[in-house]
Amino acid sequence: MASVTQLKRQYIEYTTSLYHEGYLNDQFMYLQKLQSGDDSDPDFVSGLASVFFKESEKILNILATAFQQKIVDYNQAADDVHLFRGCSSNVGAQRLMSVCLVFLNYCKEKNLNGCLWCLQQANHEYILIRNKLEALFKLEQQILQAGGSVPMMK
Amino acid sequence: MDSSSSVNRTVGMKEEVEDERPHVLVVDDSLIDRKIMEKLFTNSACKVTTADSGQKALELLGQGEEYKHTNINHQGPKINLVVTDYCMPGMTGYDLLKKVKESSDIKEIPVIVVSSENVPTRIEKCLEEGAQEFILKPLKQSDVKKLRCHMHFTQSIKGRFCIGRYWDSWRQIRGEM
C-alpha cells in the first residue's frame, strides 16, 4: 500500500506528463481551480469528465453512421465535429481538439478519405484521453482514501 | 428563514422566502458549458438557473407562448442577469438578445453574450443590439466577480461593463483608436 507521499508524487508526475505530452492543456487546470473554489462539490471535474465521455461517444457514433451513408452530408458532419471540438476544448483535451480541427477541414473539403482517417484518429485519441483521465481520477481517490489531499498543479 | 434554498430553481417552485442572491440565467446548448458557467457564478454567491436553448430561456423569463396571450403576471423567478452563448442551434444568442431587448417587460435585464470565437463583426452586432458585454470563453472567475458588481443596478446602463477584454476591439471597430 503506497504512502500518501508516494501517491502524491505519482500524481504530480502523471499529471505533468499529461500536460507535457499534450493530452491536457490549461483548460483542465482551470477546471480544477474552479472545483477548488467550492468545497461542497469535490466531484465537479470528474462529473464534467463523465459528461464529456457520454457526449463524445454519442458524437463518435453519429459520425461513424454519417460516413457510412451512400451520400454523405458533409455539412451535418462538420456541425457534429464542431460540437465535438467544443466538447474536447471544454475539458482541455488538447490532442483530441487538434484532430477535430483537421477533421473539420476535411469535412469542408468533402474529402471522404481524409474524414475517415480523422474519424479513426478521433476514436483513438478519445480512448487514450478517457483512459488517462480515469487513471488520474483513480489516483485522486487513492490519495483521498489514504487521508491526503490532492496536490494543486500550477 | 429557509437557508437551505437549492441553487437550481425549477420553474413553478414556490419561493417562500426572498433569496437575496443575484439570480443569473445561463443559456447554452452545451451541457458542459452550462455546468462550467453555473460553477463560476455559484462560486461568486449567485443563484443560477440554466436553459439549454433560447426558447427555454424566454419561457423562464416569462416570455413563452403561454404567457403572451394573457394579462397574468408570470410567476417566474426574477432574473437579474442573462448570460447566453452566441452559437446555438435554432435561436442563437443574438436572436435571444434581440427578443429580450424588444420586450417591454424584460428589456432592462442585462444580457451578456459569450462565445468561443473572436469575430469582431459579431461583437459589434451584439453590442449594438444592447448586449452589456461580449466575453470570449472560457470565462474567468475575475470576469464573473466584475459582472456581479453590476447586477444590482436597477436601471439599464447605456454603455458597457467595460470589463476590458473586448473594449479595445469595440473602440477599434468604432474608429476611436
XYZ file of N, CA, C and O in Angstrom, chain A residues 1 6-8 11 24 27 32 35 59 71 73 79-81 93 98 112 115 119 124 131 137 145 147 153:
104
model
N 0.860 -1.199 0.000
C 0.000 0.000 0.000
C 0.891 1.243 0.000
O 1.651 1.462 0.917
N 4.038 9.030 -1.522
C 4.325 8.357 -2.792
C 3.197 8.586 -3.795
O 3.444 8.850 -4.969
N 1.967 8.472 -3.308
C 0.808 8.661 -4.176
C 0.783 10.084 -4.748
O 0.531 10.280 -5.929
N 1.084 11.056 -3.872
C 1.086 12.446 -4.318
C 2.153 12.665 -5.382
O 1.924 13.353 -6.381
N 1.035 11.237 -8.565
C 0.000 12.103 -9.143
C 0.624 13.271 -9.891
O 0.258 13.575 -11.033
N -3.466 17.083 -22.144
C -4.282 18.075 -21.465
C -3.672 19.455 -21.637
O -2.463 19.583 -21.811
N -6.895 24.467 -19.863
C -8.322 24.423 -19.560
C -8.609 23.440 -18.431
O -9.448 23.693 -17.571
N -9.911 22.497 -12.537
C -9.534 22.048 -11.197
C -9.544 23.237 -10.237
O -9.928 23.104 -9.072
N -13.038 23.972 -9.276
C -13.505 22.994 -8.292
C -13.026 23.372 -6.904
O -13.776 23.255 -5.938
N -21.342 11.416 -30.158
C -20.940 12.070 -31.407
C -20.144 11.124 -32.292
O -20.341 11.088 -33.512
N -24.788 8.819 -49.608
C -24.484 10.233 -49.844
C -24.198 10.861 -48.487
O -25.074 10.969 -47.642
N -23.595 13.612 -45.765
C -23.978 15.003 -45.519
C -22.808 15.680 -44.795
O -22.711 15.653 -43.567
N -20.879 20.129 -38.581
C -21.542 20.623 -37.364
C -21.249 19.707 -36.181
O -20.988 20.161 -35.067
N -21.308 18.391 -36.439
C -21.057 17.431 -35.362
C -19.605 17.488 -34.894
O -19.315 17.383 -33.706
N -18.683 17.636 -35.866
C -17.270 17.712 -35.494
C -17.005 18.994 -34.707
O -16.225 18.997 -33.744
N -8.975 18.673 -23.512
C -8.410 17.509 -24.225
C -7.737 18.011 -25.506
O -8.335 17.991 -26.589
N -7.141 18.971 -31.480
C -6.341 19.151 -32.699
C -6.833 18.254 -33.820
O -6.911 18.687 -34.978
N -13.622 12.436 -48.409
C -14.070 11.246 -47.687
C -12.923 10.498 -47.015
O -13.008 10.129 -45.846
N -11.686 12.345 -44.074
C -12.648 12.251 -42.970
C -12.562 10.899 -42.273
O -12.595 10.815 -41.035
N -11.666 10.233 -38.448
C -12.606 9.546 -37.552
C -11.861 8.484 -36.748
O -12.054 8.328 -35.541
N -9.302 6.939 -31.611
C -8.068 6.556 -30.940
C -7.717 7.546 -29.819
O -7.466 7.162 -28.678
N -8.922 6.930 -20.945
C -8.144 6.069 -20.056
C -7.269 6.879 -19.115
O -7.172 6.587 -17.920
N -8.208 10.232 -12.086
C -9.238 10.319 -11.046
C -9.049 9.204 -10.020
O -9.300 9.380 -8.833
N -8.396 8.609 -0.053
C -8.677 7.482 0.840
C -7.534 7.246 1.826
O -7.741 6.746 2.920
N -6.021 9.509 3.167
C -6.062 10.617 4.121
C -5.353 11.880 3.671
O -5.226 12.850 4.434
N -2.032 21.598 -9.235
C -0.997 21.848 -10.236
C -0.994 23.328 -10.576
O -2.045 23.947 -10.639
